[in-house]
PDB file of C-alpha atoms in Angstrom:
ATOM      1  CA  MET O   1     174.116-119.660 108.322  1.00 66.00           C
ATOM      2  CA  ILE O   2     170.574-117.910 108.131  1.00 73.00           C
ATOM      3  CA  ARG O   3     170.997-117.470 104.439  1.00 75.00           C
ATOM      4  CA  ASP O   4     171.271-120.990 104.494  1.00 76.00           C
ATOM      5  CA  ILE O   5     168.111-121.411 106.322  1.00 78.00           C
ATOM      6  CA  LEU O   6     166.100-118.931 104.146  1.00 82.00           C
ATOM      7  CA  GLU O   7     167.331-120.729 100.877  1.00 82.00           C
ATOM      8  CA  ASN O   8     166.462-124.226 102.073  1.00 82.00           C
ATOM      9  CA  PHE O   9     163.391-123.064 103.440  1.00 85.00           C
ATOM     10  CA  THR O  10     162.517-121.319 100.593  1.00 87.00           C
ATOM     11  CA  ILE O  11     163.191-124.418  98.355  1.00 88.00           C
ATOM     12  CA  ALA O  12     160.985-126.528 100.522  1.00 88.00           C
ATOM     13  CA  ALA O  13     158.273-124.660 100.593  1.00 89.00           C
ATOM     14  CA  LEU O  14     157.790-123.971  96.898  1.00 90.00           C
ATOM     15  CA  SER O  15     158.714-127.854  96.564  1.00 91.00           C
ATOM     16  CA  ALA O  16     155.826-129.117  98.905  1.00 89.00           C
ATOM     17  CA  GLY O  17     153.545-126.604  97.744  1.00 90.00           C
ATOM     18  CA  LEU O  18     154.202-127.450  93.984  1.00 91.00           C
ATOM     19  CA  SER O  19     153.665-131.138  94.587  1.00 92.00           C
ATOM     20  CA  LYS O  20     150.801-130.668  97.010  1.00 90.00           C
ATOM     21  CA  THR O  21     148.635-129.045  94.264  1.00 93.00           C
ATOM     22  CA  ALA O  22     149.572-131.874  91.819  1.00 91.00           C
ATOM     23  CA  SER O  23     148.790-134.522  93.912  1.00 91.00           C
ATOM     24  CA  ALA O  24     145.552-133.135  95.693  1.00 90.00           C
ATOM     25  CA  PRO O  25     143.171-135.947  94.057  1.00 93.00           C
ATOM     26  CA  PHE O  26     145.156-138.802  95.201  1.00 91.00           C
ATOM     27  CA  GLU O  27     145.269-137.213  98.687  1.00 89.00           C
ATOM     28  CA  LEU O  28     141.555-137.087  98.693  1.00 92.00           C
ATOM     29  CA  TRP O  29     141.224-140.549  97.315  1.00 92.00           C
ATOM     30  CA  ARG O  30     143.645-141.937 100.224  1.00 89.00           C
ATOM     31  CA  ILE O  31     141.516-140.060 103.201  1.00 89.00           C
ATOM     32  CA  GLN O  32     138.415-141.285 101.116  1.00 90.00           C
ATOM     33  CA  ARG O  33     139.616-144.939 101.617  1.00 89.00           C
ATOM     34  CA  GLN O  34     141.259-144.782 105.298  1.00 87.00           C
ATOM     35  CA  ASN O  35     137.665-143.556 106.518  1.00 85.00           C
ATOM     36  CA  HIS O  36     135.734-145.787 103.958  1.00 82.00           C
ATOM     37  CA  PHE O  37     132.209-145.150 106.384  1.00 85.00           C
ATOM     38  CA  ILE O  38     131.929-141.757 105.878  1.00 88.00           C
ATOM     39  CA  PRO O  39     128.915-141.093 103.707  1.00 85.00           C
ATOM     40  CA  ASN O  40     130.032-140.317  99.927  1.00 83.00           C
ATOM     41  CA  ALA O  41     133.446-140.244 100.471  1.00 83.00           C
ATOM     42  CA  THR O  42     134.439-141.957  96.511  1.00 90.00           C
ATOM     43  CA  ILE O  43     135.740-139.801  94.263  1.00 92.00           C
ATOM     44  CA  LYS O  44     132.913-140.811  91.867  1.00 92.00           C
ATOM     45  CA  ASP O  45     130.403-139.173  94.719  1.00 92.00           C
ATOM     46  CA  VAL O  46     132.506-136.183  94.910  1.00 92.00           C
ATOM     47  CA  ILE O  47     132.274-135.442  91.260  1.00 94.00           C
ATOM     48  CA  LYS O  48     128.989-136.316  90.794  1.00 92.00           C
ATOM     49  CA  LYS O  49     127.800-134.122  93.328  1.00 91.00           C
ATOM     50  CA  GLU O  50     130.483-131.356  93.868  1.00 92.00           C
ATOM     51  CA  SER O  51     132.473-131.373  90.447  1.00 91.00           C
ATOM     52  CA  ILE O  52     135.488-132.230  89.046  1.00 93.00           C
ATOM     53  CA  ARG O  53     136.993-129.017  90.558  1.00 92.00           C
ATOM     54  CA  TYR O  54     136.225-130.369  93.898  1.00 91.00           C
ATOM     55  CA  LEU O  55     138.520-133.146  93.690  1.00 93.00           C
ATOM     56  CA  TRP O  56     141.145-130.654  94.923  1.00 92.00           C
ATOM     57  CA  LYS O  57     138.837-129.694  97.927  1.00 89.00           C
ATOM     58  CA  GLY O  58     140.567-129.313 101.281  1.00 84.00           C
ATOM     59  CA  ASN O  59     143.834-128.157  99.009  1.00 87.00           C
ATOM     60  CA  ALA O  60     144.285-124.667  99.826  1.00 88.00           C
ATOM     61  CA  VAL O  61     144.431-125.983 103.433  1.00 88.00           C
ATOM     62  CA  ASN O  62     146.664-128.987 102.664  1.00 86.00           C
ATOM     63  CA  VAL O  63     149.284-125.846 101.266  1.00 90.00           C
ATOM     64  CA  ILE O  64     148.754-123.678 104.017  1.00 88.00           C
ATOM     65  CA  LYS O  65     149.931-126.902 106.349  1.00 87.00           C
ATOM     66  CA  GLY O  66     151.834-128.739 103.960  1.00 86.00           C
ATOM     67  CA  VAL O  67     154.536-125.432 102.983  1.00 89.00           C
ATOM     68  CA  PRO O  68     155.429-124.588 106.671  1.00 90.00           C
ATOM     69  CA  GLN O  69     155.278-127.934 107.631  1.00 91.00           C
ATOM     70  CA  TYR O  70     157.292-129.920 105.131  1.00 91.00           C
ATOM     71  CA  SER O  71     159.967-125.936 105.149  1.00 91.00           C
ATOM     72  CA  LEU O  72     160.583-126.467 108.393  1.00 92.00           C
ATOM     73  CA  ASN O  73     160.788-130.734 108.365  1.00 93.00           C
ATOM     74  CA  TRP O  74     163.723-129.986 105.552  1.00 92.00           C
ATOM     75  CA  VAL O  75     165.644-127.067 107.217  1.00 91.00           C
ATOM     76  CA  LEU O  76     165.606-129.085 111.065  1.00 94.00           C
ATOM     77  CA  PHE O  77     166.598-132.205 108.894  1.00 95.00           C
ATOM     78  CA  LYS O  78     169.710-130.600 107.665  1.00 91.00           C
ATOM     79  CA  LYS O  79     170.660-128.788 110.648  1.00 91.00           C
ATOM     80  CA  ILE O  80     169.957-131.695 113.197  1.00 95.00           C
ATOM     81  CA  ASN O  81     171.865-134.232 110.625  1.00 94.00           C
ATOM     82  CA  GLU O  82     174.809-131.838 110.324  1.00 91.00           C
ATOM     83  CA  GLU O  83     175.371-132.376 114.278  1.00 92.00           C
ATOM     84  CA  ILE O  84     174.618-136.490 114.604  1.00 93.00           C
ATOM     85  CA  ASP O  85     175.030-137.104 111.107  1.00 91.00           C
ATOM     86  CA  ASN O  86     171.924-140.096 111.184  1.00 95.00           C
ATOM     87  CA  LYS O  87     169.684-139.405 108.608  1.00 94.00           C
ATOM     88  CA  LEU O  88     166.828-141.633 110.391  1.00 95.00           C
ATOM     89  CA  ILE O  89     167.287-140.112 113.561  1.00 96.00           C
ATOM     90  CA  SER O  90     167.351-136.644 111.991  1.00 96.00           C
ATOM     91  CA  GLY O  91     164.678-136.780 110.004  1.00 96.00           C
ATOM     92  CA  VAL O  92     162.049-138.524 113.045  1.00 96.00           C
ATOM     93  CA  LEU O  93     163.365-135.991 115.202  1.00 96.00           C
ATOM     94  CA  SER O  94     162.742-132.994 112.433  1.00 96.00           C
ATOM     95  CA  GLY O  95     159.352-134.697 110.806  1.00 94.00           C
ATOM     96  CA  GLY O  96     158.011-134.779 114.883  1.00 94.00           C
ATOM     97  CA  ILE O  97     158.686-131.382 115.607  1.00 94.00           C
ATOM     98  CA  SER O  98     157.239-130.009 112.125  1.00 94.00           C
ATOM     99  CA  ILE O  99     154.129-132.112 112.293  1.00 93.00           C
ATOM    100  CA  GLY O 100     153.454-131.032 116.060  1.00 92.00           C
ATOM    101  CA  LEU O 101     153.798-127.349 115.545  1.00 91.00           C
ATOM    102  CA  ILE O 102     150.909-127.371 112.696  1.00 91.00           C
ATOM    103  CA  TYR O 103     149.145-130.275 113.439  1.00 93.00           C
ATOM    104  CA  PRO O 104     145.445-128.453 114.049  1.00 94.00           C
ATOM    105  CA  LEU O 105     145.407-127.666 110.362  1.00 92.00           C
ATOM    106  CA  GLU O 106     146.070-131.298 109.483  1.00 91.00           C
ATOM    107  CA  THR O 107     142.587-132.438 111.204  1.00 93.00           C
ATOM    108  CA  THR O 108     141.548-128.914 109.363  1.00 93.00           C
ATOM    109  CA  ARG O 109     142.311-130.496 106.077  1.00 90.00           C
ATOM    110  CA  THR O 110     141.068-133.828 106.917  1.00 91.00           C
ATOM    111  CA  TYR O 111     137.756-132.164 108.150  1.00 93.00           C
ATOM    112  CA  LEU O 112     137.184-130.226 104.836  1.00 92.00           C
ATOM    113  CA  SER O 113     138.390-133.264 102.662  1.00 90.00           C
ATOM    114  CA  LEU O 114     135.208-135.382 103.885  1.00 90.00           C
ATOM    115  CA  GLN O 115     132.576-133.121 104.060  1.00 90.00           C
ATOM    116  CA  ILE O 116     130.645-132.380 100.811  1.00 87.00           C
ATOM    117  CA  ASN O 117     128.616-129.757  99.351  1.00 85.00           C
ATOM    118  CA  LYS O 118     130.523-127.746 102.743  1.00 87.00           C
ATOM    119  CA  ASN O 119     127.373-129.290 104.218  1.00 86.00           C
ATOM    120  CA  LYS O 120     129.573-128.815 108.285  1.00 90.00           C
ATOM    121  CA  TYR O 121     132.266-125.878 107.483  1.00 91.00           C
ATOM    122  CA  ASN O 122     132.411-123.072 104.864  1.00 90.00           C
ATOM    123  CA  GLY O 123     136.403-122.778 104.812  1.00 88.00           C
ATOM    124  CA  ILE O 124     139.726-122.904 107.148  1.00 90.00           C
ATOM    125  CA  TYR O 125     138.577-120.177 109.496  1.00 92.00           C
ATOM    126  CA  ASP O 126     135.549-121.672 109.624  1.00 94.00           C
ATOM    127  CA  CYS O 127     136.543-125.202 110.435  1.00 93.00           C
ATOM    128  CA  LEU O 128     138.938-123.321 113.255  1.00 93.00           C
ATOM    129  CA  LYS O 129     136.033-121.621 114.559  1.00 93.00           C
ATOM    130  CA  LYS O 130     133.690-124.119 115.281  1.00 93.00           C
ATOM    131  CA  THR O 131     136.113-127.205 116.368  1.00 93.00           C
ATOM    132  CA  PRO O 132     136.785-127.205 119.748  1.00 92.00           C
ATOM    133  CA  VAL O 133     140.843-127.474 120.473  1.00 92.00           C
ATOM    134  CA  LYS O 134     141.017-130.641 122.131  1.00 91.00           C
ATOM    135  CA  ASN O 135     139.312-132.194 118.662  1.00 91.00           C
ATOM    136  CA  LEU O 136     141.676-130.139 116.804  1.00 93.00           C
ATOM    137  CA  TYR O 137     144.589-132.286 118.569  1.00 94.00           C
ATOM    138  CA  LYS O 138     142.338-135.457 118.115  1.00 92.00           C
ATOM    139  CA  GLY O 139     145.240-138.263 117.393  1.00 91.00           C
ATOM    140  CA  PHE O 140     148.093-135.909 118.014  1.00 94.00           C
ATOM    141  CA  SER O 141     150.297-138.531 119.650  1.00 92.00           C
ATOM    142  CA  MET O 142     150.014-141.009 117.130  1.00 92.00           C
ATOM    143  CA  SER O 143     150.767-138.176 114.565  1.00 92.00           C
ATOM    144  CA  LEU O 144     154.033-137.322 116.258  1.00 92.00           C
ATOM    145  CA  ILE O 145     155.320-141.425 116.217  1.00 92.00           C
ATOM    146  CA  GLY O 146     153.714-141.793 112.755  1.00 92.00           C
ATOM    147  CA  PHE O 147     155.339-138.824 111.008  1.00 93.00           C
ATOM    148  CA  GLY O 148     158.213-138.555 113.218  1.00 94.00           C
ATOM    149  CA  THR O 149     159.095-142.359 111.761  1.00 95.00           C
ATOM    150  CA  PHE O 150     157.621-141.888 107.928  1.00 96.00           C
ATOM    151  CA  SER O 151     159.993-139.010 108.028  1.00 96.00           C
ATOM    152  CA  GLY O 152     163.024-140.713 108.864  1.00 96.00           C
ATOM    153  CA  TRP O 153     162.842-143.714 106.957  1.00 97.00           C
ATOM    154  CA  LEU O 154     162.091-141.134 103.943  1.00 96.00           C
ATOM    155  CA  PHE O 155     165.348-139.505 104.405  1.00 95.00           C
ATOM    156  CA  GLN O 156     166.971-142.335 104.469  1.00 96.00           C
ATOM    157  CA  PHE O 157     165.919-144.683 102.047  1.00 97.00           C
ATOM    158  CA  GLN O 158     165.682-141.443  99.923  1.00 94.00           C
ATOM    159  CA  SER O 159     169.527-141.211 100.891  1.00 94.00           C
ATOM    160  CA  LEU O 160     170.854-144.459  99.934  1.00 95.00           C
ATOM    161  CA  LEU O 161     167.926-144.808  96.875  1.00 95.00           C
ATOM    162  CA  ASN O 162     170.465-141.782  95.395  1.00 92.00           C
ATOM    163  CA  GLU O 163     173.872-142.976  96.313  1.00 93.00           C
ATOM    164  CA  ASN O 164     172.784-146.478  94.545  1.00 94.00           C
ATOM    165  CA  TYR O 165     170.788-146.120  92.485  1.00 93.00           C
ATOM    166  CA  PRO O 166     171.500-142.202  90.705  1.00 90.00           C
ATOM    167  CA  GLN O 167     170.134-142.967  87.635  1.00 89.00           C
ATOM    168  CA  LEU O 168     166.356-143.265  89.243  1.00 89.00           C
ATOM    169  CA  SER O 169     167.195-139.710  91.041  1.00 86.00           C
ATOM    170  CA  PRO O 170     163.505-138.722  89.659  1.00 87.00           C
ATOM    171  CA  ILE O 171     161.455-140.979  91.146  1.00 93.00           C
ATOM    172  CA  ASN O 172     164.189-142.003  93.943  1.00 93.00           C
ATOM    173  CA  GLY O 173     161.665-139.736  96.341  1.00 94.00           C
ATOM    174  CA  GLY O 174     158.704-141.398  95.375  1.00 95.00           C
ATOM    175  CA  ILE O 175     160.395-145.150  95.790  1.00 96.00           C
ATOM    176  CA  ALA O 176     161.480-143.885  99.578  1.00 97.00           C
ATOM    177  CA  SER O 177     158.159-142.802 100.210  1.00 96.00           C
ATOM    178  CA  ILE O 178     156.624-145.915  98.847  1.00 96.00           C
ATOM    179  CA  LEU O 179     159.131-148.103 101.539  1.00 97.00           C
ATOM    180  CA  ALA O 180     158.570-145.743 104.083  1.00 97.00           C
ATOM    181  CA  LEU O 181     154.793-145.734 103.792  1.00 95.00           C
ATOM    182  CA  SER O 182     154.850-149.412 104.381  1.00 95.00           C
ATOM    183  CA  ILE O 183     156.471-149.281 107.636  1.00 95.00           C
ATOM    184  CA  SER O 184     154.725-146.119 109.214  1.00 95.00           C
ATOM    185  CA  TYR O 185     151.179-146.856 107.643  1.00 95.00           C
ATOM    186  CA  PRO O 186     149.228-148.067 110.356  1.00 95.00           C
ATOM    187  CA  THR O 187     149.888-145.185 112.608  1.00 94.00           C
ATOM    188  CA  ASP O 188     148.676-142.306 109.771  1.00 92.00           C
ATOM    189  CA  LEU O 189     145.436-144.712 109.204  1.00 93.00           C
ATOM    190  CA  MET O 190     144.526-144.546 112.903  1.00 94.00           C
ATOM    191  CA  ARG O 191     145.863-140.955 113.815  1.00 92.00           C
ATOM    192  CA  ARG O 192     142.898-140.524 110.988  1.00 90.00           C
ATOM    193  CA  ARG O 193     140.189-142.463 112.720  1.00 92.00           C
ATOM    194  CA  LEU O 194     141.277-140.725 116.089  1.00 93.00           C
ATOM    195  CA  GLN O 195     140.999-136.815 114.140  1.00 92.00           C
ATOM    196  CA  LEU O 196     137.254-137.549 113.087  1.00 90.00           C
ATOM    197  CA  GLN O 197     136.121-138.231 116.372  1.00 88.00           C
ATOM    198  CA  GLN O 198     132.704-135.862 116.824  1.00 83.00           C
ATOM    199  CA  PHE O 199     132.876-135.354 113.005  1.00 87.00           C
ATOM    200  CA  ASP O 200     130.027-137.758 112.076  1.00 83.00           C
ATOM    201  CA  LYS O 201     128.081-140.235 113.423  1.00 85.00           C
ATOM    202  CA  SER O 202     129.158-142.507 111.162  1.00 86.00           C
ATOM    203  CA  VAL O 203     132.543-142.482 112.740  1.00 87.00           C
ATOM    204  CA  PRO O 204     133.558-145.385 114.827  1.00 88.00           C
ATOM    205  CA  ILE O 205     134.178-144.093 118.368  1.00 91.00           C
ATOM    206  CA  TYR O 206     137.758-144.259 120.226  1.00 92.00           C
ATOM    207  CA  ASN O 207     138.980-143.067 123.268  1.00 89.00           C
ATOM    208  CA  ASN O 208     142.724-143.556 122.638  1.00 91.00           C
ATOM    209  CA  ASN O 209     145.572-144.738 121.173  1.00 93.00           C
ATOM    210  CA  ARG O 210     144.914-148.222 123.152  1.00 93.00           C
ATOM    211  CA  ASP O 211     141.371-147.923 121.981  1.00 95.00           C
ATOM    212  CA  VAL O 212     141.658-147.401 118.268  1.00 94.00           C
ATOM    213  CA  ILE O 213     144.335-150.107 118.210  1.00 95.00           C
ATOM    214  CA  LYS O 214     141.971-153.002 119.912  1.00 95.00           C
ATOM    215  CA  LYS O 215     138.839-152.206 118.187  1.00 95.00           C
ATOM    216  CA  ILE O 216     140.245-151.362 114.734  1.00 95.00           C
ATOM    217  CA  LYS O 217     141.965-155.101 115.244  1.00 94.00           C
ATOM    218  CA  MET O 218     138.434-156.381 116.760  1.00 94.00           C
ATOM    219  CA  ASN O 219     136.426-155.106 114.377  1.00 92.00           C
ATOM    220  CA  GLU O 220     138.613-155.213 111.015  1.00 92.00           C
ATOM    221  CA  GLY O 221     141.036-157.306 111.741  1.00 94.00           C
ATOM    222  CA  ILE O 222     145.148-157.049 110.806  1.00 93.00           C
ATOM    223  CA  ARG O 223     143.622-156.327 107.675  1.00 92.00           C
ATOM    224  CA  GLY O 224     142.385-152.814 109.195  1.00 92.00           C
ATOM    225  CA  PHE O 225     145.178-151.352 109.776  1.00 94.00           C
ATOM    226  CA  TYR O 226     146.022-151.139 106.628  1.00 94.00           C
ATOM    227  CA  LYS O 227     143.300-150.090 104.601  1.00 90.00           C
ATOM    228  CA  GLY O 228     143.474-147.638 101.898  1.00 88.00           C
ATOM    229  CA  ILE O 229     147.348-148.296 101.821  1.00 92.00           C
ATOM    230  CA  HIS O 230     147.389-148.546  97.866  1.00 91.00           C
ATOM    231  CA  ALA O 231     146.011-145.272  97.667  1.00 89.00           C
ATOM    232  CA  ASN O 232     148.142-143.949  99.484  1.00 91.00           C
ATOM    233  CA  PHE O 233     151.402-145.670  97.706  1.00 94.00           C
ATOM    234  CA  VAL O 234     149.752-143.950  94.609  1.00 93.00           C
ATOM    235  CA  LYS O 235     149.696-140.809  96.002  1.00 92.00           C
ATOM    236  CA  SER O 236     153.164-140.861  98.255  1.00 94.00           C
ATOM    237  CA  PHE O 237     154.965-141.424  95.016  1.00 95.00           C
ATOM    238  CA  PHE O 238     153.184-139.577  92.695  1.00 93.00           C
ATOM    239  CA  GLN O 239     153.936-136.355  95.477  1.00 93.00           C
ATOM    240  CA  TRP O 240     157.472-137.316  96.509  1.00 95.00           C
ATOM    241  CA  SER O 241     158.541-137.519  93.477  1.00 95.00           C
ATOM    242  CA  ILE O 242     157.450-134.054  92.262  1.00 93.00           C
ATOM    243  CA  HIS O 243     159.152-132.949  95.158  1.00 92.00           C
ATOM    244  CA  PHE O 244     162.241-133.967  95.784  1.00 92.00           C
ATOM    245  CA  HIS O 245     162.926-133.824  91.976  1.00 89.00           C
ATOM    246  CA  ILE O 246     162.049-129.670  92.307  1.00 90.00           C
ATOM    247  CA  LEU O 247     163.601-129.486  95.644  1.00 88.00           C
ATOM    248  CA  GLU O 248     167.081-131.342  93.416  1.00 86.00           C
ATOM    249  CA  TYR O 249     166.610-128.901  90.880  1.00 86.00           C
ATOM    250  CA  LEU O 250     165.967-125.335  92.739  1.00 86.00           C
ATOM    251  CA  ASN O 251     168.844-126.663  95.415  1.00 80.00           C
ATOM    252  CA  LYS O 252     171.550-126.935  92.000  1.00 79.00           C
ATOM    253  CA  MET O 253     170.088-123.580  90.345  1.00 79.00           C
ATOM    254  CA  ILE O 254     170.747-121.518  93.322  1.00 74.00           C
ATOM    255  CA  LYS O 255     173.496-122.800  94.150  1.00 66.00           C
ATOM    256  CA  GLY O 256     174.906-122.165  90.415  1.00 64.00           C
ATOM    257  CA  GLU O 257     175.452-125.983  89.785  1.00 62.00           C
ATOM    258  CA  GLU O 258     175.148-127.865  86.510  1.00 58.00           C
ATOM    259  CA  ILE O 259     171.237-129.063  86.072  1.00 54.00           C
TER     260      ILE O 259
END
């Protein structure tokens, strides 16, 4: 059993690291589109003011947080699903637990991605050091709901697609992520807005989950809850297609199955 857990953790860690790095520019783009009010928050500004390599800014912390998060999510999903045989519920539970354990790094990634020329923080440690603990957990409850929901539907849709459309296996993870995002996306946007409280004076002030829902609806309308969703579709399709494809490839390789 320990060997199976370690194998699953290693496979998921490699898949997460590679897929996160490959999709990093899309990840930056989606965070920018969600928070369009932040100064210089465009791909064009990043290239002009920093350079092309900064399209990967925040990727170090993204990998540091993403590897344990997605590895734990995968391992927990497998174990929970063995007990209850329900992919949706297993994914919700594993997603909530995994995001809960690494959440300060999620906030740190957002901060580092939206700064320009290191005008606020010099790196991961500096960001963690300067940010009050309560700010590192801004949007935590919304994230538990959001990532848990996304994770549950991601595994559910991915399983259904693999069963019914095996010929689309290389991109089933990407398609599943778009379907899952269509359900969970507003929570991701609201979590990001709550994370950014005190980050910059341009950020609208929200007091709590109820307040963020009320103010986005009042000031931006229903469409405000879906700002940046197209960028998220592109990023998620790219990332999760790679993630599940590598996951499946490594799983077969370790088990000695035909690839």
